[in-house]
Amino acid sequence: MNSAPGPAGIVVVGGGIGGLATAYALASTGHAVSVLERAPKFTEVGAGLQMAPNATRILKDWGLLDEVLQAGVVPRRLLFKDALDGSELTHQDLDDDFVRRYGAPYVVIHRSDLLAILVRACERAGVEMVADCDVQDVVPDADGATVRSRLGEHRAPLAVAADGLHSTLRARLSDDRPVCSGYVAYRGAFPVADLGSRIDRDTFRDVVVHVGPGCHLVQYALRRGEVLNTVAVFASPAYRRGEPEWGGPEELDTAFAGACADVRTGLESLWRDRRWPMYDRPPIPKWTDGRLVLTGDAAHPMLQYLAQGACQAIEDAHCLARELGDTAPPEWTDALKRYEAERTERTARVQDTARTWGDIWHVDGVGRLLRNELFRRRDPHDHRYTDWLYG
C-alpha cells in the first residue's frame, strides 16, 4: 500500500469515505485508479454515520449494501423530540413502505465500519492504495494533471480532489475559506453493556433527535445494536465573544442545563476530551479545472443537519463514474462538465437547506413554540420534504 502510484491511472487525492467511494466507482467501470492518502493508514475519525436511501441505493447498485447492513443498524424511525420538555414532535417511519418508496433502507453505521467496507471493495477492484503520501499540489491542463506528492511527481489523465473540508486543491478553483458556524459537536460511541439501563428505550430502536434552543442531541444504536452513538451540538457564547478558546466542556454543560432528563443523561455518553467545531463553505459553481475535478467535502462541505455529507459524496462518486463511463481520456472534458453541472446544482441545494434546517432546530421562545406546533401537525406520511432529497 505504500509504493509510489503508477503514472497511467486516475489519481484520487484523499482516502476518506468520498475518496474511496470515487475510486471504487471508477475502478468498477474499468479505469485504473490510485488513491493517495496523507495519513499513515486508511482510517476514519468519528463515530456514527446516517446513510439515507439516496446513498444506500447506490451502495446496493455497487453490491456493497449487504455488508453495510451486516455492520450497521436499520432504525425503526427518525424521531424528533423537544430538548426542553422531552415531548415527541414528529417522526418519519423507516419501514417497508419507506424502503419501497425510495428503493433502499435508511441505515446507521460506524464511520470506521463503512470505510473498512470501502477499503475492501477497492482492493477487490484493483485500486492502488497509497498511504502516507501527502500531495502538495496538482497542476492540471487540457490533457492530464501533474501530481506532486511526497513520493514524487508523475502524470495522470485525471486527478480527483477528495481532500475534504480543508482541501488545498480547491484553491485552484475558489479563494473561499471554511466558514465557522459557531457551533461545536461532542461525540461518543460506547458499548451498550457499559451504559446500564438508564437509556430511553426509543434510543435503541430509533434515530432520536432532541432539538432545543441553540443546541441539539442525537442518539442511535450502532454495530447491530451493541454500541450507542451520541452527538451533542451547541452554539458557543465564547465564539460569539471572539475568544480564541471556545466550545469547552463547561459550555457544553451550560448549553444543556435546562434540558430534560433524557438529554442530560445522554450527555454522560460523550467523549469530553475532544470536540469538533462545525464548518461548511458556500456553494461554488465551478468544480473542474482542466483535468482536476472536486468531489465530496472538497467540493461541497455542509453542516450536519440533513446527515448528508457522506451521502452526497457517494452521489458524486456514482455520477462521476457514470459520466466518464469506460470512455478514453479525449472524451472526458465534456463528461466532467456534465458532472459539474449536475452535481453543483444538487449539492448547493443540500448545503443551503442544511443551514436552514439547523436554524429551525435551534430556535427559542415564540419560534420554538411555532416550530413545535408545526412539527406536531405534520402528517407522518407526508413525504414532501424528503422526496427531493431521498428520491
Coordinates of C-alpha atoms in Angstrom, one line a residue, residues 100-252:
R100 CA -40.4 0.7 -1.3
R101 CA -40.8 4.4 -1.9
Y102 CA -37.1 5.2 -2.1
G103 CA -35.7 1.8 -3.2
A104 CA -33.4 1.2 -0.3
P105 CA -33.3 1.4 3.5
Y106 CA -32.1 4.0 5.9
V107 CA -29.0 2.7 7.7
V108 CA -26.8 3.9 10.5
I109 CA -23.3 2.7 10.7
H110 CA -20.0 3.5 12.3
R111 CA -17.7 5.6 10.1
S112 CA -14.8 3.2 10.5
D113 CA -17.0 0.3 9.5
L114 CA -18.1 2.0 6.3
L115 CA -14.6 3.0 5.5
A116 CA -13.4 -0.6 6.0
I117 CA -16.1 -1.9 3.6
L118 CA -14.9 0.6 1.0
V119 CA -11.2 -0.3 1.5
R120 CA -12.0 -4.0 0.9
A121 CA -14.1 -3.1 -2.1
C122 CA -11.3 -1.0 -3.6
E123 CA -8.8 -3.8 -3.0
R124 CA -11.1 -6.3 -4.8
A125 CA -11.5 -3.9 -7.7
G126 CA -7.7 -3.5 -8.1
V127 CA -7.4 0.1 -6.8
E128 CA -3.9 1.0 -5.8
M129 CA -4.0 2.2 -2.2
V130 CA -1.1 4.5 -1.2
A131 CA -1.0 5.7 2.4
D132 CA 1.4 8.1 4.0
C133 CA 1.5 10.1 0.8
D134 CA 0.9 13.8 1.2
V135 CA 0.0 15.6 -2.1
Q136 CA 1.5 19.1 -2.2
D137 CA -0.1 20.2 -5.5
V138 CA -1.8 19.1 -8.7
V139 CA -1.1 21.1 -11.8
P140 CA -3.9 20.4 -14.3
D141 CA -4.0 21.1 -18.1
A142 CA -6.2 20.0 -21.0
D143 CA -4.6 16.6 -21.4
G144 CA -4.0 15.5 -17.8
A145 CA -2.6 16.6 -14.5
T146 CA 0.8 16.6 -12.9
V147 CA 0.6 15.2 -9.3
R148 CA 3.3 16.4 -6.9
S149 CA 3.4 14.3 -3.8
R150 CA 5.8 13.2 -1.1
L151 CA 6.6 10.1 -3.1
G152 CA 7.4 12.0 -6.3
E153 CA 5.9 13.6 -9.3
H154 CA 4.0 11.9 -12.2
R155 CA 1.4 12.5 -14.8
A156 CA -2.2 11.3 -14.6
P157 CA -5.0 11.5 -17.1
L158 CA -7.3 12.9 -14.3
A159 CA -6.9 14.0 -10.7
V160 CA -9.8 13.9 -8.3
A161 CA -9.6 16.2 -5.3
A162 CA -11.3 14.4 -2.4
D163 CA -9.2 16.1 0.3
G164 CA -12.0 17.3 2.5
L165 CA -13.2 20.4 4.1
H166 CA -9.8 22.0 4.3
S167 CA -8.9 21.0 0.7
T168 CA -5.8 22.6 -0.6
L169 CA -6.7 21.7 -4.2
R170 CA -10.0 23.6 -4.0
A171 CA -7.8 26.8 -4.0
R172 CA -7.3 26.3 -7.7
L173 CA -11.0 26.9 -8.2
S174 CA -12.0 29.2 -5.4
D175 CA -10.4 31.6 -2.9
D176 CA -13.0 30.9 -0.2
R177 CA -12.2 29.5 3.2
P178 CA -14.2 27.2 5.6
V179 CA -17.0 29.1 7.4
C180 CA -17.3 28.5 11.1
S181 CA -20.9 28.2 12.3
G182 CA -20.0 29.0 15.9
Y183 CA -21.4 25.6 16.9
V184 CA -19.4 22.7 18.2
A185 CA -20.1 19.0 18.4
Y186 CA -19.2 16.4 21.1
R187 CA -19.5 12.8 20.1
G188 CA -19.3 9.4 21.9
A189 CA -19.7 5.7 21.0
F190 CA -19.9 3.4 23.9
P191 CA -20.9 -0.3 24.3
V192 CA -24.5 -0.6 25.4
A193 CA -23.4 -3.0 28.1
D194 CA -21.4 -0.3 29.8
L195 CA -24.3 2.2 29.9
G196 CA -26.7 0.3 32.1
S197 CA -30.5 0.6 31.9
R198 CA -30.7 4.4 32.2
I199 CA -31.0 5.0 28.4
D200 CA -34.5 5.6 27.0
R201 CA -35.6 2.5 25.0
D202 CA -36.5 4.6 21.9
T203 CA -32.8 5.3 21.6
F204 CA -32.1 1.7 20.8
R205 CA -34.7 1.4 18.1
D206 CA -34.9 4.9 16.5
V207 CA -32.7 7.8 15.5
V208 CA -33.7 10.2 18.2
V209 CA -33.1 13.9 17.7
H210 CA -33.8 16.3 20.6
V211 CA -33.9 19.9 19.3
G212 CA -33.6 22.8 21.6
P213 CA -32.6 26.5 21.9
G214 CA -29.1 26.8 20.4
C215 CA -28.4 23.0 21.0
H216 CA -29.5 19.5 20.0
L217 CA -28.7 15.9 20.9
V218 CA -28.8 12.9 18.5
Q219 CA -28.6 9.3 19.6
Y220 CA -28.9 5.9 17.9
A221 CA -27.5 2.4 18.1
L222 CA -24.6 1.1 16.0
R223 CA -23.0 -2.2 15.3
R224 CA -26.0 -4.4 15.4
G225 CA -27.3 -2.6 18.5
E226 CA -24.2 -3.2 20.5
V227 CA -22.9 0.4 20.6
L228 CA -24.8 3.6 21.4
N229 CA -23.8 6.7 19.4
T230 CA -24.4 10.1 20.8
V231 CA -23.8 13.6 19.3
A232 CA -24.4 16.8 21.2
V233 CA -24.1 20.1 19.4
F234 CA -24.4 23.7 20.8
A235 CA -23.7 27.3 20.0
S236 CA -20.7 28.7 21.8
P237 CA -21.0 32.0 23.6
A238 CA -17.2 32.2 23.8
Y239 CA -17.1 32.0 20.0
R240 CA -19.6 34.8 19.6
R241 CA -17.5 36.9 22.0
G242 CA -14.4 36.3 19.8
E243 CA -12.4 34.3 22.3
P244 CA -9.7 32.1 20.9
E245 CA -10.7 29.1 23.0
W246 CA -14.3 28.2 22.8
G247 CA -16.6 25.2 22.9
G248 CA -15.2 23.6 26.0
P249 CA -16.9 21.1 28.3
E250 CA -18.1 23.8 30.7
E251 CA -20.0 25.4 27.8
L252 CA -21.4 22.1 26.9

